[in-house]
Coordinates of C-alpha atoms in Angstrom, one line a residue:
X1 CA 40.4 -22.7 -45.0
X2 CA 43.4 -24.1 -43.1
X3 CA 45.3 -21.9 -40.7
X4 CA 48.7 -20.7 -41.5
X5 CA 50.3 -22.4 -38.5
X6 CA 49.2 -25.8 -39.9
X7 CA 50.8 -25.2 -43.2
X8 CA 54.1 -24.1 -41.6
X9 CA 54.1 -27.4 -39.6
X10 CA 53.4 -29.3 -42.8
X11 CA 56.3 -27.7 -44.5
X12 CA 58.6 -28.3 -41.6
X13 CA 57.5 -32.0 -41.5
X14 CA 58.4 -32.3 -45.2
X15 CA 61.9 -30.8 -44.6
X16 CA 62.5 -33.2 -41.7
X17 CA 61.3 -36.2 -43.7
X18 CA 63.7 -35.4 -46.5
X19 CA 66.5 -34.8 -44.1
X20 CA 65.9 -38.2 -42.4
X21 CA 65.7 -39.9 -45.7
X22 CA 69.0 -38.4 -46.7
X23 CA 70.7 -39.6 -43.6
X24 CA 69.3 -43.1 -43.7
X25 CA 71.1 -44.3 -46.9
X26 CA 68.0 -43.9 -49.1
X27 CA 65.6 -46.1 -47.1
X28 CA 62.9 -43.4 -47.0
X29 CA 59.2 -43.9 -46.9
X30 CA 59.0 -42.9 -50.6
X31 CA 61.5 -45.6 -51.6
X32 CA 59.6 -48.3 -49.7
X33 CA 56.3 -47.2 -51.3
X34 CA 57.6 -47.7 -54.8
X35 CA 56.8 -50.9 -56.7
X36 CA 59.8 -53.3 -56.2
X37 CA 61.0 -53.0 -59.8
X38 CA 60.7 -49.2 -59.9
X39 CA 62.3 -48.8 -56.6
X40 CA 65.4 -50.8 -57.5
X41 CA 65.8 -49.1 -60.9
X42 CA 65.3 -45.6 -59.7
X43 CA 67.5 -46.0 -56.6
X44 CA 70.2 -47.9 -58.5
X45 CA 70.3 -45.4 -61.4
X46 CA 70.6 -42.3 -59.2
X47 CA 73.3 -43.9 -57.0
X48 CA 75.4 -44.9 -59.9
X49 CA 74.9 -41.5 -61.5
X50 CA 76.0 -39.6 -58.4
X51 CA 79.0 -41.9 -57.8
X52 CA 80.3 -41.8 -61.3
X53 CA 79.8 -38.1 -61.9
X54 CA 81.3 -37.2 -58.5
X55 CA 84.3 -39.4 -59.1
X56 CA 84.8 -38.2 -62.7
X57 CA 84.3 -34.5 -62.0
X58 CA 86.8 -34.4 -59.1
X59 CA 89.5 -35.1 -61.7
X60 CA 88.5 -34.4 -65.3
X61 CA 86.1 -31.6 -64.4
X62 CA 88.4 -29.7 -62.2
X63 CA 91.3 -30.0 -64.7
X64 CA 89.1 -29.0 -67.6
X65 CA 87.6 -26.0 -65.8
X66 CA 91.1 -24.6 -65.3
X67 CA 91.7 -24.8 -69.0
X68 CA 91.2 -21.3 -70.5
X69 CA 89.6 -22.7 -73.6
X70 CA 87.4 -25.4 -72.1
X71 CA 83.9 -24.7 -70.6
X72 CA 82.6 -27.2 -68.1
X73 CA 78.8 -27.0 -67.8
X74 CA 77.3 -28.9 -64.9
X75 CA 73.6 -30.0 -65.0
X76 CA 71.3 -32.1 -62.8
X77 CA 70.5 -34.8 -65.4
X78 CA 71.9 -36.3 -68.5
X79 CA 70.5 -35.9 -72.1
X80 CA 68.2 -38.7 -73.3
X81 CA 69.3 -38.4 -76.9
X82 CA 71.5 -36.3 -79.2
X83 CA 69.3 -36.3 -82.2
X84 CA 67.0 -33.5 -81.1
X85 CA 64.0 -34.4 -83.3
X86 CA 63.6 -37.7 -81.4
X87 CA 62.8 -36.2 -78.0
X88 CA 61.0 -33.3 -76.1
X89 CA 63.5 -33.3 -73.3
X90 CA 65.3 -30.0 -72.4
X91 CA 68.7 -31.5 -71.4
X92 CA 69.0 -32.8 -74.9
X93 CA 68.5 -29.4 -76.5
X94 CA 70.9 -27.7 -74.1
X95 CA 73.7 -29.8 -75.8
X96 CA 72.3 -30.1 -79.4
X97 CA 72.0 -26.3 -79.8
X98 CA 75.7 -26.3 -80.2
X99 CA 75.9 -29.2 -82.7
X100 CA 73.0 -28.4 -85.0
X101 CA 71.6 -25.4 -86.8
X102 CA 68.3 -24.8 -88.4
X103 CA 67.3 -22.6 -91.4
X104 CA 66.3 -19.9 -88.9
X105 CA 66.9 -19.4 -85.2
X106 CA 66.0 -17.1 -82.4
X107 CA 67.8 -13.9 -81.5
X108 CA 70.3 -14.2 -78.6
X109 CA 68.0 -12.5 -76.1
X110 CA 64.5 -13.0 -77.4
X111 CA 62.2 -15.2 -79.5
X112 CA 62.5 -12.9 -82.6
X113 CA 63.2 -15.1 -85.7
X114 CA 66.6 -14.3 -87.3
X115 CA 68.6 -15.9 -90.1
X116 CA 70.8 -19.0 -89.6
X117 CA 71.5 -21.5 -92.4
X118 CA 69.1 -19.5 -94.5
X119 CA 70.3 -15.9 -94.8
X120 CA 67.0 -14.7 -96.2
X121 CA 63.5 -15.9 -97.1
X122 CA 60.3 -14.9 -98.9
X123 CA 56.7 -15.6 -98.1
X124 CA 53.8 -15.6 -100.6
X125 CA 50.8 -13.3 -100.0
X126 CA 48.6 -16.3 -99.3
X127 CA 51.0 -17.7 -96.7
X128 CA 51.3 -21.0 -98.5
X129 CA 54.8 -20.8 -100.0
X130 CA 58.0 -20.1 -98.2
X131 CA 61.3 -19.8 -100.1
X132 CA 64.6 -19.9 -98.2
X133 CA 67.9 -18.8 -99.6
X134 CA 70.8 -20.7 -98.0
X135 CA 74.3 -19.8 -96.9
X136 CA 77.0 -21.1 -99.3
X137 CA 80.2 -22.8 -98.2
X138 CA 78.7 -24.5 -95.1
X139 CA 79.9 -28.0 -94.3
X140 CA 78.7 -30.7 -92.0
X141 CA 81.1 -31.9 -89.3
X142 CA 81.8 -35.0 -91.4
X143 CA 83.1 -32.7 -94.2
X144 CA 80.1 -33.0 -96.6
X145 CA 78.7 -29.9 -98.1
X146 CA 75.4 -28.5 -96.9
X147 CA 72.9 -27.6 -99.6
X148 CA 69.2 -27.5 -100.5
X149 CA 69.0 -31.2 -101.1
X150 CA 70.0 -31.8 -97.4
X151 CA 67.1 -29.7 -96.3
X152 CA 64.8 -31.8 -98.4
X153 CA 66.3 -35.0 -97.0
X154 CA 65.8 -33.9 -93.4
X155 CA 62.2 -32.8 -93.8
X156 CA 61.3 -35.9 -95.9
X157 CA 62.8 -38.0 -93.1
X158 CA 60.6 -36.3 -90.5
X159 CA 57.5 -36.0 -92.6
X160 CA 57.5 -39.7 -93.2
X161 CA 57.8 -40.7 -89.6
X162 CA 55.4 -40.7 -86.7
X163 CA 54.9 -39.1 -83.3
X164 CA 56.8 -41.9 -81.6
X165 CA 59.9 -41.3 -83.7
X166 CA 59.8 -37.5 -84.1
X167 CA 57.4 -36.1 -81.5
X168 CA 58.2 -32.4 -82.2
X169 CA 57.1 -32.7 -85.9
X170 CA 53.6 -32.5 -84.6
X171 CA 54.3 -28.8 -84.4
X172 CA 53.5 -28.8 -88.1
X173 CA 50.1 -30.4 -87.6
X174 CA 51.0 -33.9 -88.5
X175 CA 52.9 -36.2 -90.8
X176 CA 52.7 -36.7 -94.6
X177 CA 49.2 -37.8 -95.6
X178 CA 47.5 -36.9 -92.3
X179 CA 44.6 -34.5 -92.5
X180 CA 46.2 -31.9 -90.3
X181 CA 49.6 -31.8 -91.9
X182 CA 50.8 -28.3 -92.6
X183 CA 53.7 -29.0 -94.9
X184 CA 52.7 -30.3 -98.3
X185 CA 56.1 -30.5 -99.9
X186 CA 59.8 -29.4 -99.6
X187 CA 61.7 -29.0 -102.9
X188 CA 65.2 -27.9 -103.9
X189 CA 64.8 -25.1 -106.5
X190 CA 68.6 -25.0 -107.0
X191 CA 71.6 -25.8 -104.8
X192 CA 71.0 -23.0 -102.4
X193 CA 67.3 -22.3 -102.6
X194 CA 64.6 -24.5 -101.0
X195 CA 60.8 -24.0 -101.3
X196 CA 58.2 -25.1 -98.8
X197 CA 54.6 -25.6 -100.0
X198 CA 52.0 -25.6 -97.2
X199 CA 48.5 -27.2 -97.2
X200 CA 47.3 -24.3 -95.1
X201 CA 48.7 -21.2 -93.6
X202 CA 50.4 -21.6 -90.2
X203 CA 50.9 -18.4 -88.1
X204 CA 53.8 -20.0 -86.2
X205 CA 55.6 -21.6 -89.1
X206 CA 58.8 -19.5 -88.9
X207 CA 58.9 -19.7 -85.1
X208 CA 58.5 -23.5 -85.3
X209 CA 61.4 -23.8 -87.7
X210 CA 63.5 -21.8 -85.3
X211 CA 63.1 -24.4 -82.6
X212 CA 66.0 -26.8 -81.5
X213 CA 64.5 -30.0 -82.9
X214 CA 64.6 -28.8 -86.5
X215 CA 68.4 -28.6 -86.8
X216 CA 69.9 -30.0 -90.0
X217 CA 71.6 -33.4 -89.8
X218 CA 74.1 -34.8 -92.3
X219 CA 72.3 -37.3 -94.6
X220 CA 75.4 -39.4 -94.9
X221 CA 75.8 -39.7 -91.1
X222 CA 72.2 -40.7 -90.7
X223 CA 72.6 -43.4 -93.4
X224 CA 75.9 -44.5 -91.9
X225 CA 74.8 -44.9 -88.3
X226 CA 71.1 -45.8 -88.7
X227 CA 69.4 -46.3 -85.3
X228 CA 72.7 -45.3 -83.6
X229 CA 72.7 -41.8 -85.1
X230 CA 71.2 -40.4 -81.9
X231 CA 74.5 -41.3 -80.2
X232 CA 76.6 -40.1 -83.2
X233 CA 75.2 -36.6 -84.1
X234 CA 76.6 -34.7 -87.1
X235 CA 75.4 -31.1 -87.8
X236 CA 76.8 -27.8 -89.0
X237 CA 77.0 -26.1 -85.6
X238 CA 79.9 -24.4 -83.8
X239 CA 80.9 -27.6 -82.0
X240 CA 81.4 -31.2 -83.0
X241 CA 80.4 -34.2 -81.0
X242 CA 83.3 -36.2 -79.5
X243 CA 82.0 -38.6 -76.9
X244 CA 79.1 -39.4 -74.6
X245 CA 79.5 -41.3 -71.3
X246 CA 75.9 -41.8 -70.1
X247 CA 75.2 -40.1 -66.7
X248 CA 78.7 -38.7 -66.7
X249 CA 79.6 -36.3 -69.5
X250 CA 79.2 -35.3 -73.1
X251 CA 82.2 -33.8 -74.8
X252 CA 82.1 -31.4 -77.7
X253 CA 85.1 -29.8 -79.5
X254 CA 85.4 -26.7 -81.7
X255 CA 84.3 -27.0 -85.3
X256 CA 87.5 -25.7 -87.0
X257 CA 85.6 -25.2 -90.3
X258 CA 82.6 -23.3 -88.8
X259 CA 81.1 -21.0 -91.4
X260 CA 80.9 -17.9 -89.1
X261 CA 84.3 -16.2 -89.0
X262 CA 86.1 -16.1 -85.6
X263 CA 83.6 -18.5 -83.9
X264 CA 83.3 -20.3 -81.6
X265 CA 85.7 -18.8 -79.1
X266 CA 86.1 -21.9 -77.0
X267 CA 88.0 -25.1 -77.9
X268 CA 85.9 -27.5 -76.0
X269 CA 82.7 -27.8 -74.0
X270 CA 82.0 -30.6 -71.5
X271 CA 78.5 -31.2 -70.2
X272 CA 78.7 -33.1 -67.0
X273 CA 76.1 -34.5 -64.6
X274 CA 76.0 -33.6 -60.9
X275 CA 72.4 -34.5 -59.7
X276 CA 72.4 -32.7 -56.4
X277 CA 71.8 -28.9 -56.7
X278 CA 74.0 -27.9 -53.8
X279 CA 76.8 -30.2 -54.8
X280 CA 76.7 -28.8 -58.3
X281 CA 76.9 -25.2 -57.0
X282 CA 79.8 -26.2 -54.7
X283 CA 81.6 -27.5 -57.7
X284 CA 81.3 -24.1 -59.3
X285 CA 82.5 -22.3 -56.1
X286 CA 85.5 -24.6 -56.0
X287 CA 86.4 -23.9 -59.6
X288 CA 85.7 -27.5 -60.8
X289 CA 83.0 -26.3 -63.3
X290 CA 82.3 -23.1 -65.1
X291 CA 78.5 -23.0 -65.4
X292 CA 75.6 -24.5 -63.4
X293 CA 71.9 -24.5 -64.1
X294 CA 69.2 -25.5 -61.7
X295 CA 70.4 -23.4 -58.8
X296 CA 68.4 -23.8 -55.6
X297 CA 66.4 -20.6 -55.2
X298 CA 67.3 -20.7 -51.5
X299 CA 71.0 -20.2 -52.4
X300 CA 70.6 -17.3 -54.8
X301 CA 71.1 -14.6 -52.1
X302 CA 74.2 -16.3 -50.8
X303 CA 75.9 -16.7 -54.1
X304 CA 75.3 -13.1 -55.1
X305 CA 77.7 -12.3 -52.3
X306 CA 80.4 -14.5 -53.7
X307 CA 82.9 -12.5 -55.8
X308 CA 84.0 -15.7 -57.7
X309 CA 80.5 -16.4 -59.1
X310 CA 78.0 -14.4 -61.2
X311 CA 74.2 -14.9 -61.1
X312 CA 72.3 -14.7 -64.4
X313 CA 68.5 -14.7 -64.6
X314 CA 66.9 -16.7 -67.4
X315 CA 63.8 -14.9 -68.7
X316 CA 60.7 -16.7 -67.3
X317 CA 58.8 -18.6 -70.0
X318 CA 57.8 -21.8 -68.3
X319 CA 55.3 -23.6 -66.2
X320 CA 55.5 -26.4 -63.6
X321 CA 52.5 -28.5 -63.2
X322 CA 50.9 -31.6 -61.6
X323 CA 49.4 -33.6 -64.4
X324 CA 46.6 -36.2 -64.2
X325 CA 46.7 -38.9 -66.8
X326 CA 43.5 -39.5 -68.7
X327 CA 42.1 -42.9 -69.6
X328 CA 43.4 -44.8 -66.5
X329 CA 41.1 -46.8 -64.2
X330 CA 41.1 -44.6 -61.2
X331 CA 39.1 -41.8 -59.5
X332 CA 41.2 -39.1 -61.2
X333 CA 39.1 -39.6 -64.4
X334 CA 36.2 -37.7 -62.6
X335 CA 36.5 -34.0 -63.2
X336 CA 35.2 -33.2 -59.7
X337 CA 38.1 -35.2 -58.2
X338 CA 40.6 -33.3 -60.3
X339 CA 39.1 -30.1 -59.2
X340 CA 39.1 -31.2 -55.6
X341 CA 42.9 -31.9 -55.8
X342 CA 43.4 -28.6 -57.5
X343 CA 41.8 -26.8 -54.5
X344 CA 44.2 -28.7 -52.2
X345 CA 47.4 -27.3 -53.6
X346 CA 49.0 -24.5 -51.5
X347 CA 50.8 -22.8 -54.4
X348 CA 51.9 -19.6 -52.7
X349 CA 53.3 -21.5 -49.8
X350 CA 55.2 -23.9 -52.1
X351 CA 56.8 -20.8 -53.7
X352 CA 57.7 -19.4 -50.3
X353 CA 59.2 -22.7 -49.2
X354 CA 61.0 -23.8 -52.3
X355 CA 61.3 -20.9 -54.7
X356 CA 62.2 -18.0 -52.3
X357 CA 60.4 -15.5 -54.4
X358 CA 61.9 -16.7 -57.7
X359 CA 58.4 -17.7 -59.0
X360 CA 54.8 -16.7 -59.2
X361 CA 51.7 -18.9 -58.8
X362 CA 50.2 -20.3 -62.0
X363 CA 46.5 -19.9 -62.5
X364 CA 46.3 -21.0 -66.1
X365 CA 48.2 -23.2 -68.6
X366 CA 50.7 -20.7 -70.0
X367 CA 52.9 -17.9 -68.5
X368 CA 51.9 -14.2 -68.4
X369 CA 54.8 -13.3 -70.7
X370 CA 53.1 -15.0 -73.7
X371 CA 50.5 -13.0 -75.8
X372 CA 47.1 -14.5 -75.3
X373 CA 47.5 -15.1 -71.5
X374 CA 44.0 -14.9 -69.9
X375 CA 44.5 -12.8 -66.8
X376 CA 40.8 -13.0 -65.9
X377 CA 41.0 -16.6 -64.9
X378 CA 41.4 -17.0 -61.2
X379 CA 42.2 -20.7 -61.3
X380 CA 41.5 -23.0 -58.3
X381 CA 42.1 -21.2 -55.0
X382 CA 43.5 -23.1 -52.1
X383 CA 40.4 -24.2 -50.2
X384 CA 40.4 -27.6 -48.4
X385 CA 36.7 -27.3 -47.4
X386 CA 35.8 -26.8 -51.1
X387 CA 38.0 -29.8 -52.0
X388 CA 36.2 -32.0 -49.5
X389 CA 32.8 -30.9 -50.8
X390 CA 33.8 -31.8 -54.3
X391 CA 35.0 -35.3 -53.2
X392 CA 31.7 -35.9 -51.5
X393 CA 29.8 -34.9 -54.6
X394 CA 32.0 -37.3 -56.7
X395 CA 31.3 -40.2 -54.3
X396 CA 34.8 -40.2 -52.7
X397 CA 34.0 -38.7 -49.4
X398 CA 36.0 -41.4 -47.7
X399 CA 39.0 -40.7 -49.9
X400 CA 40.9 -42.8 -52.3
X401 CA 44.5 -43.8 -53.1
X402 CA 46.7 -43.0 -56.2
X403 CA 50.4 -42.9 -57.2
X404 CA 52.0 -39.5 -57.5
X405 CA 55.3 -39.5 -59.4
X406 CA 58.0 -36.9 -58.8
X407 CA 61.0 -36.0 -61.0
X408 CA 64.4 -37.3 -59.9
X409 CA 66.2 -34.4 -61.3
X410 CA 65.9 -30.6 -60.7
X411 CA 64.3 -28.6 -63.5
X412 CA 63.8 -24.8 -63.5
X413 CA 60.0 -25.1 -62.8
X414 CA 60.4 -28.0 -60.3
X415 CA 63.7 -27.4 -58.5
X416 CA 63.1 -29.9 -55.7
X417 CA 60.7 -32.6 -56.9
X418 CA 60.7 -34.8 -53.8
X419 CA 60.1 -32.0 -51.3
X420 CA 57.3 -30.5 -53.4
X421 CA 55.7 -34.0 -53.7
X422 CA 56.0 -34.5 -50.0
X423 CA 54.1 -31.3 -49.2
X424 CA 51.4 -32.3 -51.8
X425 CA 51.0 -35.7 -50.2
X426 CA 50.5 -34.2 -46.8
X427 CA 48.0 -31.6 -48.1
X428 CA 46.0 -34.3 -50.0
X429 CA 46.0 -36.3 -46.8
X430 CA 44.1 -33.4 -45.1
X431 CA 41.2 -34.1 -47.5
X432 CA 41.4 -37.9 -47.0
X433 CA 43.3 -38.7 -50.2
X434 CA 46.4 -40.9 -50.1
X435 CA 49.2 -40.1 -52.6
X436 CA 51.8 -42.8 -52.8
X437 CA 55.1 -41.1 -53.8
X438 CA 57.1 -42.7 -56.6
X439 CA 60.1 -41.9 -58.7
X440 CA 62.5 -43.5 -61.2
X441 CA 65.5 -42.5 -63.3
X442 CA 65.0 -39.4 -65.5
X443 CA 65.0 -41.2 -68.9
X444 CA 62.5 -43.8 -67.8
X445 CA 60.4 -41.1 -66.1
X446 CA 59.9 -39.3 -69.4
X447 CA 59.2 -42.6 -71.2
X448 CA 56.6 -43.7 -68.7
X449 CA 54.9 -40.3 -68.6
X450 CA 54.7 -40.3 -72.4
X451 CA 53.3 -43.9 -72.3
X452 CA 50.5 -42.8 -69.9
X453 CA 51.9 -45.1 -67.1
X454 CA 51.5 -42.6 -64.3
X455 CA 48.3 -41.8 -62.3
X456 CA 49.6 -38.3 -61.7
X457 CA 53.0 -36.7 -62.1
X458 CA 55.1 -33.6 -61.6
X459 CA 56.5 -32.1 -64.8
X460 CA 56.8 -28.8 -66.5
X461 CA 57.6 -27.0 -69.7
X462 CA 59.9 -24.2 -70.9
X463 CA 58.5 -22.6 -74.0
X464 CA 60.2 -23.3 -77.4
X465 CA 59.1 -20.3 -79.4
X466 CA 57.3 -17.6 -77.4
X467 CA 53.9 -18.4 -78.8
X468 CA 50.7 -19.5 -77.0
X469 CA 50.4 -22.4 -79.4
X470 CA 53.6 -23.9 -78.0
X471 CA 51.9 -24.2 -74.6
X472 CA 48.2 -24.7 -75.2
X473 CA 48.4 -27.0 -78.2
X474 CA 51.8 -28.6 -77.7
X475 CA 51.0 -29.7 -74.2
X476 CA 47.3 -30.4 -74.4
X477 CA 46.4 -30.7 -78.1
X478 CA 45.1 -34.0 -79.4
X479 CA 47.9 -36.0 -80.9
X480 CA 50.7 -33.7 -79.7
X481 CA 53.9 -35.5 -78.7
X482 CA 54.1 -33.5 -75.5
X483 CA 50.5 -34.1 -74.3
X484 CA 51.6 -36.5 -71.5
X485 CA 48.1 -36.4 -69.8
X486 CA 46.4 -37.7 -73.0
X487 CA 43.9 -34.9 -72.6
X488 CA 41.3 -34.9 -75.4
X489 CA 38.7 -32.2 -75.9
X490 CA 37.6 -31.7 -79.5
X491 CA 36.2 -28.2 -79.0
X492 CA 39.4 -27.1 -77.4
X493 CA 41.5 -28.7 -80.1
X494 CA 39.6 -27.1 -82.9
X495 CA 40.0 -23.7 -81.4
X496 CA 43.7 -24.1 -81.3
X497 CA 43.9 -25.4 -84.9
X498 CA 41.9 -22.4 -86.0
X499 CA 44.3 -20.1 -84.2
X500 CA 47.2 -21.7 -86.1
X501 CA 45.6 -20.8 -89.4
X502 CA 44.8 -17.2 -88.6
X503 CA 47.5 -14.6 -89.2
X504 CA 45.8 -11.7 -87.4
X505 CA 47.4 -11.6 -84.0
X506 CA 44.5 -10.0 -82.1
X507 CA 42.1 -12.7 -83.4
X508 CA 44.6 -15.4 -82.2
X509 CA 44.8 -13.8 -78.8
X510 CA 41.1 -13.9 -78.3
X511 CA 40.9 -17.6 -79.3
X512 CA 43.7 -18.5 -76.9
X513 CA 42.0 -16.7 -74.0
X514 CA 38.7 -18.6 -74.7
X515 CA 40.6 -21.9 -75.0
X516 CA 42.1 -21.4 -71.5
X517 CA 38.6 -21.1 -70.1
X518 CA 37.6 -24.4 -71.8
X519 CA 40.6 -26.4 -70.5
X520 CA 40.3 -24.8 -67.1
X521 CA 36.9 -26.5 -66.7
X522 CA 38.3 -29.9 -67.5
X523 CA 41.3 -29.5 -65.0
X524 CA 43.7 -32.0 -66.6
X525 CA 46.5 -30.3 -64.7
X526 CA 47.1 -28.3 -61.6
X527 CA 49.2 -25.4 -63.0
X528 CA 51.7 -24.8 -60.1
X529 CA 54.2 -22.1 -60.8
X530 CA 56.0 -19.9 -63.4
X531 CA 59.6 -19.7 -62.2
X532 CA 62.5 -17.3 -62.8
X533 CA 65.4 -19.7 -63.3
X534 CA 68.9 -18.8 -62.3
X535 CA 72.1 -19.7 -64.0
X536 CA 75.4 -19.3 -62.1
X537 CA 78.7 -18.9 -63.8
X538 CA 82.3 -18.3 -62.8
X539 CA 83.3 -14.6 -62.6
X540 CA 85.7 -15.2 -65.5
X541 CA 83.0 -16.3 -67.9
X542 CA 82.0 -13.7 -70.5
X543 CA 79.3 -13.7 -73.3
X544 CA 77.0 -16.3 -71.7
X545 CA 73.3 -15.1 -72.3
X546 CA 70.6 -17.4 -70.8
X547 CA 67.7 -17.7 -73.3
X548 CA 64.0 -17.9 -72.4
X549 CA 63.7 -21.2 -74.2
X550 CA 66.1 -22.9 -71.7
X551 CA 68.6 -23.7 -74.5
X552 CA 71.4 -21.6 -75.8
X553 CA 74.5 -22.2 -77.9
X554 CA 77.8 -21.1 -76.2
X555 CA 79.2 -19.9 -79.5
X556 CA 80.1 -16.4 -78.2
X557 CA 81.2 -17.6 -74.7
X558 CA 84.8 -17.1 -73.6
X559 CA 86.9 -17.1 -70.5
X560 CA 88.7 -14.1 -69.3
X561 CA 92.3 -15.2 -69.2
X562 CA 93.4 -12.4 -66.9
X563 CA 91.0 -13.6 -64.2
X564 CA 92.4 -17.1 -64.5
X565 CA 96.0 -16.2 -63.8

């Protein structure tokens, strides 16, 4: 085991390295180590983004934040799409939750399924038929009426696609004609009744329907815009899309014909981009923006003392991880190598340095708040001697080299990607392994991770529906659109498919506990942390409730006019 003093020196070295890089105009060691093309694209994108958003927010943002009916929401990165079914990326859902609505949704403060566009539903005794009764008088933002045929249109669109087009539809086992497909048919019984026939029961069916990607789109808008629909979204939600200036801002305005009386309370919402965590928080303190996510854990104590700012904790339902991509030609394909690196990660010390107590070490592949969490798994303890021993056994006693990619934007589970990657690099160096740090702009990062282009990468996940399936199968199941490591284990996958079919909750819990033991032996990830994210809002903001899924509509949010005067 390494002495504590060594680790403190390591962390200080990381801080100094980042500070020097920041003062040298971006000519850091990490930038120099990137491939030429990646270096130019990543550096150029981030520079343009920071320059544009900073310039824009110093004028538009400050003015809008002073408007009693406009909410300015500052975030670390831009959305990658505005058609939520086409992506798995959280910054998209943060915006689209306000544009689209599904048949059902989650309660404001939990993952309990509650009515939305369907005011009621019935389920057959065998779990194979679901009948939904729709709200009447609902209109899409383009003025067309919402009815059962629109539900059929949306599901037929998704069912006839593939994982590349609609990655989240894999939550329903597959697409039309595939062996694992859960949904057999969707039919309009009458104008306001729609019936789903399933090929097999799915315990998570209602929870899956409640997720952000399954919001109803206007069929006419999809047909009108075609491939450009992702930049011209039309739903039934409380806010309508106005404009999108990439890497700067997305503007939404109040839906004046919203079907829920008296809502929304705001006239406009602006989602702006300020990549740096501290700069984003300063914009809030200066009154230039109203809400910021991705607050540095180190700054929480300070802002709690600021009377102009309120700190809101988002319920923890996430995991940050270091993923190893399967199928590439490198030593990481050897399970002993993956286990060796797992033993070389100082999780508790990363938490002390970068999370300031706002996280707990992860030992398995889902958070403790989810039913089915296996608390008997101890994971891979920090042990450099054990790591060296495993490398010797794998034939890599002299070490090896690989590329470690880190996220260019802050996320709740990885608030400071470069700093965390720097510590990992130095820790891996202690066992003779060289990790070349790389990054690139956020949109390309997600695309490359999905394509399997990275040796290893930092990423994470905030749960969509509060179910173990949404972690264990969604992130590591065969064919899942969010399985970025391309991990494949038939035994593990069959266990998860069985758990989807079983309705007895205790049986499902036992399967999930066993499945975690199976994947733990394969070590496709190093589970790092479960964080408690913090949202900061102006003291005049009322009705903002952070949701465990990481996405919430601002339908009930308002500004206290008295505080503004």
